Amino acid sequence: MRRWAGSALAAATAVLACGALAPPPASAAISSILGSDTVSGTAIACTSQSDGVRVCKGDYGTGPDTRLKSFDGTPLALYVILPPAPASGSDGNYPLVVQSHGWGNQASGPGNTEYYGPTGDQWAKDGYAVLELTARGFGDSCGSAASRLADPSGCLNGYIRLDDDRYEVRDAQYAIGLLVGAGIANGQRIGVTGESYGGGTSLQLATLKDRVMNADGSLSPWVSPTGRPLHIAAAAPVIPWSDLVYSLVPNGRTLDSQVTPPTADLSPIGVMKQSFVSALYALGTASGYYSPPQSNPEADLTTWFGALNAGEPYDGNSEDQSIVSTIARYHSAYYLLDGAYGTATEAPAPLLIANGFTDDLFPVDEAIRYYNLERSLYPSDRVSLFDFDGGHMRGQNKAGELAVLAAQIQGFFDHYVKGAGAAGAPQATAMTQTCPASAPAGGPFTASTWAGLHPGEVDYGAPAAQTISSGAGNSTISAAIDPISGEGACASVSASDQGAGVATYRLAPATGGGYTLLGAPTVTANLAVTGTFPIIAERLWDVNPSSNTETLVARGVYRVSGSGPVAFQLHPGAWHFAAGHVAKLELLGQDSPYVRTSNGAFSISVSDLQLQLPVHETPGTSGAPGGIHRPRRPRRPSGRGSSRRCIAWPGSRLFKRRVRVSHRGLVVFGTASERPCRNAPAASRRKEHVKHVWVAVYRGVGHGRCRFLRPSGRLTRRRACFKHPVEFRASGTGRWHLRRRLHLAAGRYVIRADAVDGFRRHQRRRAVSTFRSRLR
């Protein structure tokens, strides 16, 4: 539902490209499809519309049950939409577009406008076949009581799996395979798109690309029932997530300037977006079918909702940790892309990912996280971004923006799926939030990369301490900006400070032509924390001094782990601060009803704060007090007046060609380094140097658990992979090595280096510090 959460093979592919496995042409116009693959075994009739487009609807009712029987027997309602029958020649082998619907919705045919791109009818008139599949557990795919009664045995496993790679995603792959096997669709020209829940499906399909995930989490080549190799040619996920855990329970660890480490977003468990998650759960109850509680721990959405809604303490709670691990492993494209759960990695299909700056459910950083990782692993990949004032609430979804996005999706598929038109260079496109709702969106702004959208930066520093209290804050303001029950993206509230317990920072008024926020505001500071389960809710406002009112332009939430230096970002925003207007940052201990109120009581002293606003204007441009500067990436500064101070994280790299693993031990070589902060005191710079390098050797056993190698050569029992490692200390720092005599049994091992500085800061984990080996 839009505005909700809805809203190996290379050789075979080469043979296919040469035509040796070309699909058999249909000898007559297609009038029915999938006769042997429906619940009743009756073919799905195809009816021509007045424009000639043929619509094949598989459903149940008074006649035979023509729902598709999926790979595990679950009945799925669907539409297949075909171009007008050709006047002569063969009918079939069409490029295929798969449109996946949002949460709480179901496939509704050729006129459905929910997908942000062309409708099914428009795609078909352009020469594409279209598949719209109702996801299991919704609508006529076992979502209603009547649909379950029509096929009780088939619907036993037909409950919502929350876009599981092994079920909803596999359903789409299976249906695609049937269409290819029947000669209707071309198995090498498949494009996938969808919004929200369907956007998640699309991104997962693109990441799997030419593989399917089996029930045990392993991957196999994706082939049609007739044995034809299949792959996704392009994908356009709209308002998707890449990490479902972070999008629903963010901890604030994603940064747009670096690749997110494998467990950074999962530990600590974050703060639930309560108004959204509660509303989504209620919508699923009303429009879908959840598994009975306690019947399937890998799809028990009722128990999951209750556990997360109960709140802290999360960490150390095995049930909560299991929920997070399951959602990350089977429902999040990011962890499939980085191979965090032991699956082999490969480059995804070409991507155009669209997210909303004012979307408080799946904001822009859901795309940036995936984008950064993909570009680091596969620099030559085709991945573009489209970010706008739209998506789920508070998104405004203005007609002008939607027209630009639809045109981009069509042009993207025409080239990569249909094989027509120019490819164009990958780019990042942004359109900004504007108010009132009747005003056209700002932009489009374009650049070759995400970072290129914000070449400048507005800096602000506040050395004096301010206090955040868990119970402080104006509930009326919080209610006005809640995405579910609030007043929308243009809500206007009093700009008066909220008083004690809310840390408030005001920049000087914008000058000249003003400046345009176009990215993720970054906050760095020192925290002194007392109390339990602390959180920080962040809000960036545009204050209009003439009316003493303010409009929200960016927000976020951060799960505080303890006292000390921190760096976090608000979700990316896009807003022009006009001359005379003031950017204001608020840090609060609550933002209810949007995010869940902490179970604890706490106080946080915030000092040496620095705020960095990424802006579209170039360095040296007027418009900002103090000027617009060149950004430093990664942006991790803290401020004392106009000076800058950053957090210098250590790093390490393995010499992968010099790693030797045998049954008698291992030898590992590598380097370690740090980036000292230029303006830090000399004593701090000395402590920023790498002091030790540690090496862990372990075997992944799934669900975020590992068995670590002990000095004795034996493996530990299962434990959290990154919270309680067993590590060996390497010799040296700048250039280091580890030689260890051990008895290693056969199996797959991961070797991970971890550099630590004098502040006891551990490195951000990256692919270059990890090596995987198989010992036979």
Coordinates of N, CA and C in Angstrom, one line a residue, residues 568-702:
F568 N 27.0 10.3 14.7 CA 25.8 9.7 14.1 C 25.2 10.7 13.1
Q569 N 24.3 10.2 12.3 CA 23.6 11.0 11.3 C 22.1 10.9 11.4
L570 N 21.5 12.0 11.0 CA 20.1 12.0 10.8 C 19.8 11.4 9.4
H571 N 18.6 10.9 9.2 CA 18.3 10.4 7.9 C 18.5 11.6 6.9
P572 N 18.9 11.3 5.7 CA 19.1 12.4 4.7 C 17.9 13.2 4.5
G573 N 18.1 14.5 4.3 CA 17.1 15.4 4.0 C 17.4 16.3 2.8
A574 N 16.4 16.9 2.3 CA 16.6 17.8 1.1 C 15.7 19.0 1.2
W575 N 16.3 20.2 1.5 CA 15.5 21.3 1.9 C 16.3 22.6 1.6
H576 N 15.7 23.6 1.1 CA 16.4 24.9 0.9 C 16.1 25.8 2.1
F577 N 17.2 26.3 2.8 CA 17.1 27.3 3.8 C 17.2 28.6 3.2
A578 N 16.1 29.3 3.1 CA 16.0 30.6 2.5 C 16.7 31.7 3.3
A579 N 17.1 32.8 2.7 CA 17.8 33.9 3.4 C 16.9 34.3 4.6
G580 N 17.6 34.4 5.8 CA 17.0 34.8 7.0 C 16.4 33.6 7.8
H581 N 16.3 32.5 7.2 CA 15.8 31.3 8.0 C 17.0 30.7 8.7
V582 N 16.6 29.9 9.8 CA 17.6 29.4 10.7 C 17.5 27.8 10.8
A583 N 18.6 27.2 10.6 CA 18.6 25.7 10.8 C 18.8 25.5 12.3
K584 N 17.9 24.7 12.9 CA 17.9 24.4 14.3 C 17.9 22.9 14.6
L585 N 18.9 22.4 15.4 CA 19.0 21.0 15.8 C 18.5 20.8 17.2
E586 N 17.6 19.8 17.3 CA 17.1 19.4 18.6 C 17.6 18.0 18.9
L587 N 18.0 17.7 20.1 CA 18.3 16.4 20.6 C 17.5 16.1 21.8
L588 N 16.6 15.1 21.8 CA 15.7 14.8 22.8 C 15.9 13.3 23.3
G589 N 15.3 13.0 24.4 CA 15.3 11.7 25.0 C 14.1 10.9 24.6
Q590 N 13.2 11.4 23.8 CA 12.0 10.7 23.3 C 11.4 11.4 22.1
D591 N 10.7 10.6 21.3 CA 10.0 11.2 20.1 C 8.8 10.3 19.9
S592 N 8.0 10.2 20.9 CA 6.7 9.4 20.9 C 5.6 10.3 20.3
P593 N 4.8 9.7 19.4 CA 4.5 8.3 19.2 C 5.4 7.7 18.1
Y594 N 6.2 8.5 17.4 CA 6.9 8.0 16.2 C 7.9 6.8 16.7
V595 N 8.7 7.0 17.6 CA 9.6 5.9 18.1 C 9.2 5.6 19.6
R596 N 9.5 4.4 19.9 CA 9.0 3.8 21.2 C 9.8 4.5 22.3
T597 N 9.1 4.9 23.4 CA 9.7 5.5 24.5 C 10.5 4.5 25.3
S598 N 11.7 4.9 25.7 CA 12.6 3.9 26.4 C 11.9 3.5 27.7
N599 N 12.3 2.2 28.1 CA 11.8 1.7 29.4 C 12.6 2.3 30.5
G600 N 13.7 3.0 30.2 CA 14.6 3.5 31.3 C 14.4 4.9 31.5
A601 N 15.1 5.4 32.6 CA 15.1 6.9 32.9 C 16.6 7.2 32.8
F602 N 16.9 8.3 32.1 CA 18.3 8.6 31.9 C 18.5 10.1 31.7
S603 N 19.8 10.5 31.8 CA 20.2 11.9 31.5 C 21.5 11.8 30.7
I604 N 21.6 12.6 29.7 CA 22.8 12.6 28.8 C 23.3 14.1 28.8
S605 N 24.6 14.3 29.2 CA 25.2 15.6 29.0 C 26.0 15.5 27.6
V606 N 25.7 16.5 26.8 CA 26.2 16.6 25.4 C 27.2 17.8 25.4
S607 N 28.4 17.5 25.1 CA 29.4 18.6 25.0 C 30.2 18.5 23.7
D608 N 30.9 19.5 23.4 CA 31.8 19.6 22.2 C 31.0 19.1 20.9
L609 N 29.8 19.6 20.8 CA 29.0 19.1 19.6 C 29.4 19.9 18.4
Q610 N 29.5 19.2 17.3 CA 29.6 19.8 16.0 C 28.6 19.2 15.0
L611 N 27.9 20.1 14.3 CA 26.9 19.7 13.3 C 27.4 20.0 11.9
Q612 N 27.3 19.1 11.0 CA 27.7 19.3 9.6 C 26.5 19.1 8.7
L613 N 26.2 20.1 7.9 CA 25.1 20.0 7.0 C 25.6 19.9 5.6
P614 N 25.4 18.7 4.9 CA 25.9 18.6 3.5 C 25.0 19.4 2.6
V615 N 25.5 20.3 1.8 CA 24.7 21.2 0.9 C 25.1 21.0 -0.5
H616 N 24.1 21.4 -1.4 CA 24.3 21.3 -2.8 C 25.3 22.4 -3.3
E617 N 25.4 23.5 -2.6 CA 26.2 24.6 -3.1 C 27.7 24.2 -2.9
T618 N 28.5 24.7 -3.8 CA 29.9 24.4 -3.8 C 30.7 25.2 -2.8
P619 N 31.8 24.7 -2.3 CA 32.7 25.4 -1.3 C 33.0 26.8 -1.8
G620 N 32.9 27.7 -0.9 CA 33.2 29.1 -1.2 C 32.0 29.9 -1.6
T621 N 30.8 29.2 -1.9 CA 29.6 29.9 -2.2 C 29.0 30.7 -1.0
S622 N 28.5 31.9 -1.2 CA 27.9 32.6 -0.1 C 26.5 32.0 0.2
G623 N 25.9 32.4 1.3 CA 24.6 31.9 1.6 C 24.5 31.3 3.0
A624 N 25.7 30.8 3.5 CA 25.7 30.3 4.8 C 26.5 31.1 5.8
P625 N 26.1 31.3 7.0 CA 27.0 32.0 8.0 C 28.3 31.3 8.1
G626 N 29.4 32.0 7.9 CA 30.7 31.4 8.0 C 31.2 30.7 6.7
G627 N 30.3 30.8 5.7 CA 30.7 30.2 4.4 C 30.3 28.7 4.3
I628 N 30.5 28.3 3.0 CA 30.3 26.9 2.7 C 31.7 26.2 2.5
H629 N 31.9 25.1 3.1 CA 33.3 24.5 3.1 C 33.2 23.2 2.3
R630 N 34.4 22.7 2.1 CA 34.6 21.4 1.5 C 34.4 20.4 2.5
P631 N 33.5 19.4 2.2 CA 33.3 18.3 3.3 C 34.5 17.4 3.4
R632 N 34.7 16.9 4.6 CA 35.7 15.9 4.8 C 35.0 14.5 5.0
R633 N 35.4 13.5 4.3 CA 34.8 12.2 4.4 C 35.8 11.2 4.9
P634 N 35.4 10.3 5.8 CA 34.2 10.3 6.5 C 34.0 11.5 7.5
R635 N 32.8 12.0 7.5 CA 32.5 13.2 8.3 C 32.3 12.8 9.8
R636 N 33.3 12.9 10.6 CA 33.1 12.6 12.0 C 33.7 13.6 12.9
P637 N 33.4 14.9 12.7 CA 34.0 16.0 13.5 C 33.2 16.2 14.8
S638 N 33.9 16.8 15.7 CA 33.3 17.4 16.9 C 33.8 18.8 16.9
G639 N 33.1 19.7 17.6 CA 33.6 21.1 17.6 C 33.9 21.7 18.9
R640 N 34.8 22.6 18.9 CA 35.1 23.5 20.0 C 35.3 24.9 19.4
G641 N 34.2 25.7 19.4 CA 34.2 26.9 18.6 C 34.3 26.6 17.2
S642 N 35.3 27.2 16.5 CA 35.4 27.0 15.0 C 36.4 25.9 14.7
S643 N 37.1 25.3 15.7 CA 38.0 24.3 15.5 C 37.3 23.0 15.1
R644 N 38.0 22.0 14.6 CA 37.5 20.7 14.2 C 38.2 19.6 14.9
R645 N 37.4 18.6 15.3 CA 38.1 17.4 15.8 C 37.3 16.3 15.3
C646 N 37.9 15.2 15.0 CA 37.2 14.0 14.4 C 37.5 12.8 15.3
I647 N 36.8 11.7 15.0 CA 37.1 10.4 15.6 C 37.9 9.6 14.6
A648 N 39.1 9.2 15.0 CA 40.0 8.5 14.0 C 39.9 7.0 14.3
W649 N 39.2 6.4 13.4 CA 39.0 4.9 13.6 C 40.2 4.2 13.0
P650 N 40.7 3.2 13.7 CA 41.8 2.4 13.1 C 41.3 1.5 12.0
G651 N 42.2 0.9 11.2 CA 41.8 0.0 10.2 C 42.9 -1.0 9.9
S652 N 42.6 -2.1 9.3 CA 43.6 -3.1 8.9 C 43.2 -3.8 7.6
R653 N 44.2 -4.4 7.0 CA 44.0 -5.1 5.7 C 44.8 -6.4 5.8
L654 N 44.2 -7.4 5.3 CA 44.9 -8.7 5.1 C 45.6 -8.8 3.8
F655 N 46.8 -9.4 3.7 CA 47.4 -9.7 2.5 C 46.9 -11.1 2.1
K656 N 45.8 -11.1 1.3 CA 45.0 -12.4 1.1 C 45.8 -13.4 0.4
R657 N 46.8 -12.9 -0.5 CA 47.6 -13.9 -1.2 C 48.6 -14.6 -0.3
R658 N 48.9 -14.0 0.9 CA 49.9 -14.6 1.8 C 49.2 -15.3 3.0
V659 N 47.9 -15.5 3.0 CA 47.3 -16.2 4.0 C 47.5 -17.7 3.7
R660 N 47.9 -18.5 4.7 CA 48.1 -19.9 4.5 C 47.4 -20.6 5.7
V661 N 46.5 -21.5 5.3 CA 45.7 -22.2 6.2 C 45.9 -23.7 5.9
S662 N 46.3 -24.5 6.9 CA 46.5 -25.9 6.8 C 46.0 -26.6 8.1
H663 N 46.0 -27.9 8.0 CA 45.6 -28.7 9.2 C 46.5 -28.5 10.4
R664 N 47.7 -28.0 10.1 CA 48.7 -27.8 11.2 C 48.8 -26.4 11.7
G665 N 48.0 -25.4 11.1 CA 48.1 -24.1 11.6 C 47.8 -23.1 10.5
L666 N 48.2 -21.8 10.8 CA 47.9 -20.8 9.9 C 49.0 -19.7 9.9
V667 N 49.2 -19.0 8.8 CA 50.1 -17.8 8.7 C 49.3 -16.7 8.1
V668 N 49.3 -15.5 8.7 CA 48.5 -14.4 8.2 C 49.4 -13.2 8.2
F669 N 49.4 -12.4 7.1 CA 50.2 -11.1 7.1 C 49.2 -10.0 6.8
G670 N 49.5 -8.8 7.2 CA 48.7 -7.7 6.9 C 49.3 -6.3 7.3
T671 N 48.5 -5.3 7.1 CA 48.9 -3.9 7.5 C 47.8 -3.3 8.3
A672 N 48.2 -2.3 9.1 CA 47.2 -1.6 9.9 C 47.6 -0.1 9.9
S673 N 46.6 0.7 10.0 CA 46.8 2.2 9.9 C 45.7 2.9 10.6
E674 N 45.9 4.2 10.7 CA 44.9 5.1 11.3 C 45.0 6.5 10.6
R675 N 44.0 7.3 10.7 CA 44.0 8.6 10.2 C 43.9 9.6 11.3
P676 N 45.1 10.0 11.9 CA 45.0 10.9 13.0 C 44.3 12.2 12.6
C677 N 43.6 12.7 13.6 CA 42.8 14.0 13.4 C 43.8 15.2 13.5
R678 N 43.8 16.0 12.5 CA 44.8 17.0 12.4 C 44.7 18.0 13.5
N679 N 43.5 18.4 14.0 CA 43.4 19.4 15.0 C 43.3 18.9 16.4
A680 N 43.5 17.6 16.6 CA 43.4 17.0 18.0 C 44.7 17.4 18.7
P681 N 44.6 17.4 20.1 CA 45.8 17.7 20.9 C 46.8 16.5 20.6
A682 N 48.1 16.8 20.9 CA 49.1 15.9 20.6 C 48.9 14.6 21.4
A683 N 48.4 14.7 22.6 CA 48.2 13.5 23.4 C 47.1 12.6 22.8
S684 N 46.1 13.2 22.3 CA 45.0 12.5 21.6 C 45.6 11.8 20.3
R685 N 46.4 12.5 19.6 CA 46.9 12.0 18.3 C 47.8 10.7 18.6
R686 N 48.5 10.8 19.7 CA 49.3 9.6 20.1 C 48.4 8.4 20.4
K687 N 47.3 8.7 21.0 CA 46.4 7.5 21.4 C 45.6 7.0 20.2
E688 N 45.6 7.8 19.1 CA 44.9 7.4 17.9 C 45.6 6.4 17.1
H689 N 46.9 6.2 17.4 CA 47.7 5.2 16.6 C 47.3 3.8 17.0
V690 N 47.4 2.9 16.1 CA 47.1 1.5 16.3 C 48.1 0.9 17.3
K691 N 47.6 0.3 18.3 CA 48.4 -0.3 19.4 C 48.5 -1.8 19.2
H692 N 47.5 -2.5 18.8 CA 47.5 -3.9 18.7 C 46.6 -4.3 17.5
V693 N 47.0 -5.5 16.9 CA 46.1 -6.1 15.9 C 45.8 -7.5 16.4
W694 N 44.5 -7.8 16.4 CA 44.0 -9.1 16.9 C 43.4 -9.9 15.7
V695 N 43.5 -11.2 15.7 CA 43.0 -12.0 14.6 C 42.1 -13.1 15.2
A696 N 40.9 -13.1 14.7 CA 40.0 -14.2 15.1 C 39.8 -15.2 13.9
V697 N 39.7 -16.4 14.3 CA 39.5 -17.5 13.3 C 38.2 -18.3 13.8
Y698 N 37.2 -18.4 12.9 CA 36.0 -18.9 13.4 C 35.2 -19.6 12.2
R699 N 34.2 -20.3 12.6 CA 33.2 -20.9 11.6 C 31.8 -20.4 11.9
G700 N 31.2 -19.8 10.9 CA 29.8 -19.3 11.0 C 28.9 -20.5 11.1
V701 N 27.9 -20.4 12.0 CA 26.9 -21.5 12.2 C 25.5 -21.0 12.0
G702 N 25.4 -19.8 11.4 CA 24.1 -19.2 11.1 C 23.5 -18.4 12.3

